Tab-separated table of C-alpha atoms in Angstrom:
chain	number	residue	atom	x	y	z
A	1	MET	CA	16.958	71.398	-52.697
A	2	LYS	CA	15.401	68.008	-53.837
A	3	GLN	CA	18.728	66.618	-55.717
A	4	ARG	CA	20.587	67.523	-52.694
A	5	ALA	CA	19.090	65.398	-50.645
A	6	GLN	CA	18.717	62.949	-52.843
A	7	PHE	CA	22.765	63.169	-53.370
A	8	LEU	CA	23.187	62.530	-49.305
A	9	LYS	CA	20.972	59.539	-49.456
A	10	GLU	CA	23.657	57.725	-51.797
A	11	PRO	CA	24.745	54.438	-50.588
A	12	LEU	CA	28.110	55.564	-52.191
A	13	LEU	CA	28.340	58.073	-50.545
A	14	HIS	CA	27.436	56.488	-46.999
A	15	PHE	CA	30.168	54.074	-48.246
A	16	LEU	CA	33.011	57.056	-48.645
A	17	VAL	CA	32.413	58.664	-45.647
A	18	ILE	CA	32.538	56.117	-43.298
A	19	GLY	CA	36.296	54.547	-44.832
A	20	ALA	CA	37.358	58.128	-45.194
A	21	ALA	CA	36.253	57.791	-40.892
A	22	LEU	CA	37.745	54.147	-40.901
A	23	PHE	CA	40.919	55.481	-42.332
A	24	GLY	CA	41.149	58.188	-40.669
A	25	ALA	CA	41.022	56.829	-37.257
A	26	TYR	CA	43.248	54.227	-38.111
A	27	ALA	CA	46.304	57.416	-39.175
A	28	TRP	CA	45.661	59.118	-35.826
A	29	HIS	CA	46.647	55.697	-34.161
A	30	ASN	CA	49.291	54.607	-35.719
A	31	ARG	CA	50.484	58.482	-36.087
A	32	ASN	CA	53.956	57.583	-34.883
A	33	GLY	CA	53.767	55.869	-38.319
A	34	ASN	CA	57.548	53.467	-37.858
A	35	ASP	CA	56.396	52.601	-34.916
A	36	ALA	CA	53.932	50.900	-35.944
A	37	GLY	CA	54.126	46.650	-35.366
A	38	VAL	CA	57.286	46.768	-33.468
A	39	GLN	CA	57.323	43.901	-31.073
A	40	GLN	CA	58.528	45.657	-27.385
A	41	VAL	CA	61.484	44.678	-25.198
A	42	ARG	CA	61.083	46.010	-21.599
A	43	LEU	CA	64.346	46.911	-19.275
A	44	ALA	CA	62.620	47.568	-15.735
A	45	ASP	CA	64.727	49.017	-12.932
A	46	SER	CA	64.763	45.913	-11.062
A	47	ASP	CA	66.067	44.788	-13.787
A	48	VAL	CA	69.061	46.963	-13.553
A	49	HIS	CA	69.145	46.615	-9.873
A	50	TRP	CA	70.193	42.655	-10.697
A	51	LEU	CA	72.458	43.492	-12.717
A	52	GLU	CA	74.734	45.646	-10.028
A	53	GLU	CA	73.957	43.009	-7.484
A	54	THR	CA	75.147	40.551	-10.008
A	55	PHE	CA	78.228	42.527	-10.344
A	56	ALA	CA	78.830	43.704	-6.977
A	57	LEU	CA	79.304	39.914	-5.652
A	58	GLN	CA	81.369	39.147	-8.853
A	59	TRP	CA	83.990	41.899	-7.956
A	60	GLN	CA	83.212	42.886	-4.999
A	61	ARG	CA	82.453	46.375	-6.008
A	62	GLU	CA	79.582	48.354	-7.652
A	63	PRO	CA	80.189	48.676	-11.097
A	64	THR	CA	81.221	52.566	-12.151
A	65	GLU	CA	78.828	54.246	-14.861
A	66	ALA	CA	80.709	52.559	-17.801
A	67	GLU	CA	80.209	49.070	-16.593
A	68	LEU	CA	76.795	49.555	-15.518
A	69	ARG	CA	76.161	50.806	-19.446
A	70	GLY	CA	77.849	47.764	-20.988
A	71	LEU	CA	76.682	45.674	-18.651
A	72	VAL	CA	72.486	46.933	-19.736
A	73	ARG	CA	74.170	46.774	-23.808
A	74	ASP	CA	74.477	43.346	-23.340
A	75	PHE	CA	71.576	42.407	-21.224
A	76	ILE	CA	69.397	44.254	-23.846
A	77	LYS	CA	71.678	42.169	-27.161
A	78	GLU	CA	70.774	38.850	-24.894
A	79	ALA	CA	67.290	39.601	-24.593
A	80	LEU	CA	67.075	40.415	-28.126
A	81	LEU	CA	68.933	37.660	-29.399
A	82	ALA	CA	66.644	35.301	-27.738
A	83	ARG	CA	63.604	36.484	-28.804
A	84	GLN	CA	64.978	36.513	-32.807
A	85	ALA	CA	66.255	32.910	-31.420
A	86	GLN	CA	62.843	31.953	-30.808
A	87	GLU	CA	61.211	33.893	-33.767
A	88	LEU	CA	63.413	31.320	-36.132
A	89	GLY	CA	61.999	28.683	-34.065
A	90	LEU	CA	65.951	28.137	-32.808
A	91	ASP	CA	64.431	26.430	-29.257
A	92	LYS	CA	62.433	24.158	-30.912
A	93	ASP	CA	63.844	20.435	-30.656
A	94	ASP	CA	67.025	21.882	-28.655
A	95	ILE	CA	67.053	19.703	-25.985
A	96	VAL	CA	69.477	22.050	-23.966
A	97	VAL	CA	66.369	24.657	-24.017
A	98	ARG	CA	63.617	22.140	-23.169
A	99	ARG	CA	65.762	20.497	-19.732
A	100	ARG	CA	66.110	24.461	-18.746
A	101	LEU	CA	62.457	25.215	-19.279
A	102	ALA	CA	61.484	22.566	-17.319
A	103	GLN	CA	63.810	22.844	-14.799
A	104	LYS	CA	62.101	26.692	-14.277
A	105	MET	CA	58.737	25.073	-13.994
A	106	ARG	CA	60.356	22.437	-11.289
A	107	PHE	CA	62.004	25.650	-9.401
A	108	LEU	CA	58.038	27.050	-9.710
A	109	LEU	CA	56.495	24.086	-9.282
A	110	GLN	CA	58.839	24.074	-6.016
A	111	ASP	CA	57.759	27.736	-4.697
A	112	ASN	CA	54.314	26.611	-4.769
A	113	ALA	CA	55.111	23.497	-2.556
A	114	GLY	CA	57.404	25.584	-0.284
A	115	ALA	CA	54.620	28.023	0.452
A	116	ALA	CA	52.441	24.998	2.121
A	117	ALA	CA	53.039	24.577	6.351
A	118	PRO	CA	53.124	20.932	7.656
A	119	SER	CA	50.699	20.460	10.421
A	120	ASP	CA	52.039	18.164	13.198
A	121	ASP	CA	49.982	15.171	11.979
A	122	ASP	CA	51.952	15.182	8.399
A	123	LEU	CA	55.034	15.275	9.958
A	124	HIS	CA	53.914	12.504	12.027
A	125	ARG	CA	52.954	10.853	9.417
A	126	VAL	CA	56.052	10.890	7.934
A	127	TYR	CA	58.277	9.984	10.852
A	128	GLN	CA	56.249	6.882	11.287
A	129	ALA	CA	56.968	5.679	7.403
A	130	GLN	CA	60.475	5.590	8.255
A	131	LYS	CA	60.657	3.056	10.255
A	132	SER	CA	58.794	0.628	7.738
A	133	GLN	CA	62.006	1.369	5.829
A	134	PRO	CA	65.470	0.325	6.360
A	135	GLN	CA	67.713	2.598	7.305
A	136	ALA	CA	70.053	1.457	3.917
A	137	SER	CA	67.491	2.839	1.470
A	138	HIS	CA	68.004	5.953	2.832
A	139	ALA	CA	69.631	7.660	0.247
A	140	ASP	CA	69.917	11.515	1.360
A	141	ASP	CA	71.926	12.925	4.047
A	142	VAL	CA	68.755	14.078	5.627
A	143	ALA	CA	67.184	11.047	6.122
A	144	ARG	CA	70.301	9.194	7.401
A	145	ALA	CA	70.232	11.604	10.229
A	146	LEU	CA	67.091	10.533	11.841
A	147	PHE	CA	68.589	7.301	12.208
A	148	THR	CA	71.764	6.493	14.578
A	149	ARG	CA	74.828	4.596	13.134
A	150	PRO	CA	74.989	0.691	13.348
A	151	ARG	CA	77.399	-0.682	15.630
A	152	ILE	CA	79.380	-3.913	15.494
A	153	SER	CA	81.906	-5.742	17.445
A	154	PHE	CA	83.954	-8.154	15.856
A	155	THR	CA	86.833	-10.365	16.514
A	156	GLN	CA	89.723	-10.388	13.520
A	157	ILE	CA	92.762	-12.261	12.704
A	158	PHE	CA	95.276	-10.621	10.205
A	159	PHE	CA	97.136	-12.240	7.636
A	160	SER	CA	99.575	-10.156	5.953
A	161	ARG	CA	100.712	-10.804	2.247
A	162	ASP	CA	104.341	-9.424	2.938
A	163	GLN	CA	104.912	-12.143	5.627
A	164	ARG	CA	103.164	-15.217	3.807
A	165	ALA	CA	103.646	-17.040	0.360
A	166	ASP	CA	99.688	-16.870	-0.044
A	167	ALA	CA	97.612	-15.294	1.958
A	168	ALA	CA	94.632	-15.866	1.326
A	169	ALA	CA	95.408	-19.883	1.380
A	170	ASP	CA	96.802	-19.788	5.211
A	171	ALA	CA	93.498	-18.083	5.540
A	172	ARG	CA	91.152	-21.040	3.891
A	173	ALA	CA	93.298	-22.721	6.123
A	174	ALA	CA	92.500	-21.625	8.462
A	175	LEU	CA	88.813	-21.204	8.518
A	176	VAL	CA	88.372	-24.168	8.555
A	177	GLU	CA	90.051	-25.498	11.341
A	178	LEU	CA	87.949	-22.459	13.155
A	179	SER	CA	85.079	-24.351	11.866
A	180	GLN	CA	85.647	-27.053	14.345
A	181	PRO	CA	84.347	-27.155	18.131
A	182	ASP	CA	87.182	-25.573	19.775
A	183	GLY	CA	88.538	-23.557	17.384
A	184	SER	CA	87.961	-20.654	18.584
A	185	ALA	CA	89.607	-20.771	21.814
A	186	ARG	CA	92.962	-21.926	19.330
A	187	LYS	CA	92.621	-18.671	17.465
A	188	ALA	CA	95.593	-17.141	18.737
A	189	GLU	CA	97.480	-20.013	16.810
A	190	TRP	CA	97.038	-17.646	13.818
A	191	GLY	CA	97.437	-14.441	11.867
A	192	ASP	CA	100.248	-12.544	11.831
A	193	ARG	CA	101.003	-9.556	14.138
A	194	SER	CA	100.328	-6.119	13.042
A	195	ALA	CA	99.451	-2.516	14.874
A	196	ILE	CA	95.544	-3.134	14.197
A	197	LYS	CA	93.800	-4.425	17.501
A	198	SER	CA	92.329	-7.790	17.638
A	199	GLU	CA	89.159	-6.735	19.403
A	200	PHE	CA	86.639	-4.302	18.408
A	201	ARG	CA	82.999	-3.159	20.349
A	202	ASP	CA	80.776	-1.208	19.107
A	203	ALA	CA	82.295	0.389	16.324
A	204	ASP	CA	80.468	1.994	13.732
A	205	GLU	CA	81.714	1.643	10.147
A	206	ARG	CA	83.454	5.175	10.080
A	207	ALA	CA	85.338	3.549	12.952
A	208	VAL	CA	86.057	0.274	11.222
A	209	ALA	CA	86.919	2.515	7.660
A	210	ASN	CA	89.908	4.628	9.188
A	211	GLN	CA	91.643	1.018	10.299
A	212	PHE	CA	90.798	-1.577	6.799
A	213	GLY	CA	88.969	0.803	5.149
A	214	ALA	CA	85.888	1.091	3.525
A	215	LYS	CA	84.716	-1.771	1.288
A	216	PHE	CA	86.249	-3.865	4.405
A	217	ALA	CA	83.837	-1.722	6.725
A	218	ALA	CA	80.532	-2.575	4.263
A	219	ARG	CA	81.346	-6.287	4.162
A	220	ILE	CA	81.289	-6.634	7.860
A	221	PHE	CA	78.057	-5.282	8.764
A	222	GLU	CA	76.707	-7.851	6.053
A	223	LEU	CA	78.105	-10.685	7.793
A	224	ALA	CA	76.057	-12.867	10.669
A	225	PRO	CA	77.371	-12.640	13.956
A	226	ASP	CA	78.658	-15.879	15.656
A	227	ALA	CA	80.023	-17.643	12.679
A	228	TRP	CA	84.376	-17.128	11.775
A	229	GLN	CA	83.926	-15.998	7.694
A	230	GLY	CA	86.530	-14.799	5.288
A	231	PRO	CA	88.987	-14.001	4.239
A	232	ILE	CA	87.760	-10.157	3.889
A	233	GLU	CA	90.316	-8.415	2.006
A	234	SER	CA	91.005	-4.974	4.021
A	235	SER	CA	93.598	-2.252	2.877
A	236	GLN	CA	95.962	-3.429	5.335
A	237	GLY	CA	95.443	-7.302	4.336
A	238	LEU	CA	93.432	-10.780	4.405
A	239	HIS	CA	91.324	-11.348	7.846
A	240	LEU	CA	89.052	-13.607	9.328
A	241	VAL	CA	85.812	-11.817	10.711
A	242	ARG	CA	83.499	-12.712	13.360
A	243	VAL	CA	80.753	-10.949	14.299
A	244	THR	CA	80.498	-10.902	18.492
A	245	GLY	CA	77.496	-8.618	18.688
A	246	LEU	CA	75.791	-6.034	16.041
A	247	VAL	CA	73.401	-2.690	17.098
A	248	PRO	CA	71.132	-1.934	14.152
A	249	ALA	CA	70.448	1.340	13.404
A	250	GLN	CA	67.460	2.910	15.379
A	251	LEU	CA	65.231	5.750	14.478
A	252	ARG	CA	66.072	8.913	16.742
A	253	PRO	CA	62.987	9.906	19.055
A	254	PHE	CA	60.568	12.756	17.232
A	255	ASP	CA	61.490	15.684	18.867
A	256	GLN	CA	65.439	15.652	18.348
A	257	VAL	CA	64.686	15.049	14.309
A	258	ARG	CA	61.782	16.984	13.494
A	259	ASP	CA	63.781	19.624	11.942
A	260	GLN	CA	64.741	16.512	9.475
A	261	ILE	CA	60.922	15.356	9.050
A	262	VAL	CA	60.370	18.658	8.290
A	263	GLU	CA	62.515	18.596	5.495
A	264	LEU	CA	61.434	15.205	4.118
A	265	TRP	CA	57.715	16.584	4.407
A	266	ARG	CA	58.756	19.137	2.047
A	267	ALA	CA	60.569	17.183	-0.297
A	268	GLN	CA	58.160	14.788	-0.280
A	269	SER	CA	55.640	16.999	-1.107
A	270	GLN	CA	57.286	19.152	-3.892
A	271	ARG	CA	57.517	15.090	-5.162
A	272	GLU	CA	53.736	15.144	-5.271
A	273	ASN	CA	52.408	18.520	-6.565
A	274	GLU	CA	55.447	17.646	-9.913
A	275	GLU	CA	53.728	14.636	-10.208
A	276	ARG	CA	50.032	16.039	-9.738
A	277	TYR	CA	51.162	18.511	-11.850
A	278	PHE	CA	52.356	16.254	-14.614
A	279	VAL	CA	49.434	14.081	-15.069
A	280	GLY	CA	46.969	17.262	-15.510
A	281	LEU	CA	49.429	18.535	-18.318
A	282	LEU	CA	48.921	14.902	-19.722
A	283	LYS	CA	44.901	15.499	-19.616
A	284	LYS	CA	45.892	18.684	-21.685
A	285	TYR	CA	48.282	17.594	-24.284
A	286	GLN	CA	47.756	14.189	-26.438
A	287	VAL	CA	50.453	11.782	-26.298
A	288	VAL	CA	50.897	10.226	-29.986
A	289	PRO	CA	53.683	7.825	-29.837
A	290	ASP	CA	55.004	6.060	-32.745
A	291	GLU	CA	53.228	2.341	-33.462
A	292	SER	CA	56.810	0.914	-32.597
A	293	VAL	CA	57.137	2.280	-29.267
A	294	LYS	CA	53.327	2.370	-27.981
A	295	ALA	CA	53.787	-0.517	-25.315
A	296	LEU	CA	56.478	2.241	-24.004
A	297	VAL	CA	53.908	5.340	-23.750
A	298	ALA	CA	50.735	3.310	-23.083
A	299	PRO	CA	50.916	3.137	-19.244
A	300	LEU	CA	51.881	6.863	-18.995
A	301	ILE	CA	48.453	7.848	-21.432
A	302	ALA	CA	46.645	5.202	-19.228
A	303	GLU	CA	47.711	7.833	-15.937
A	304	PRO	CA	45.590	10.870	-16.835
A	305	ALA	CA	42.426	8.777	-16.366
A	306	ALA	CA	43.116	7.250	-13.380
A	307	ALA	CA	44.667	10.360	-11.497
A	308	PRO	CA	41.116	12.474	-9.353
A	309	ASN	CA	40.190	15.431	-11.028
A	310	GLY	CA	41.853	18.754	-10.136
A	311	SER	CA	45.054	17.505	-9.868
A	312	ALA	CA	47.208	20.436	-11.058
A	313	PRO	CA	48.528	22.543	-8.104
A	314	ARG	CA	46.963	26.199	-7.256
A	315	GLY	CA	48.776	28.754	-9.506
A	316	THR	CA	50.013	26.849	-12.058
A	317	ALA	CA	46.910	25.073	-13.710
A	318	PRO	CA	48.242	24.197	-17.278
């Protein structure tokens, strides 16, 4: 008995028993054997519904059972190929993949910004900010829609290239005469007959462009009033022009453009949200430029230090 008790106290026996227990537990946990370490690629019910809806939108009918199996096969094939490509590092230094991932992040940030609702104070601040910006500086249709169209009144004298040997020289000579004190009174002495009228009142740029072409219309809206100028080329020929009146674009009343102001506020919020997130990423990741390009990146590296804390948007913090 004493020998048995002494044997049970042997450390080697304890080591063997513990090892056997751990081996048994590992074998039980991995009892499926070949499945150990296999990466999973899930196929959800929502994935199949998306495949069906995409097919129906394209072909205007539901897929057959065989077609659906083919769609599922292609979906899984794409997922497996993408997973393997990532493991092989094929997504590294690929500009297409990088831009696509960045685009998806922008969509995520836009969704976060779009969930917020502007207050009346927010909208009025955006509206008031438009008053300090010239209408011509608004590049998008939404911003331009906030303003009335500028209107112009002008007189034009037409010089036909078809009827004259040197229409440009004749127009310049007429401009000299028109610049004299009594020149405008004798304007009927110059120019050629044309189907286009000589006097225009309160015409917007589109109406002028329909008659003379877009370049001519853009040019005359830049002219100072009350002086004969030119010659200016149009789709018809050459013209001397005297602007007699110009009504600039006016910001429409707030109640008329509230919907457009909401769109502008959302676009502005999205830009600010993205910039805040970008500054957060600059704090998270260290940008290390080559010595030769360090001056180009220096202002960018300095941004996180100047930015307030908590700049990343809620729900997407780096």
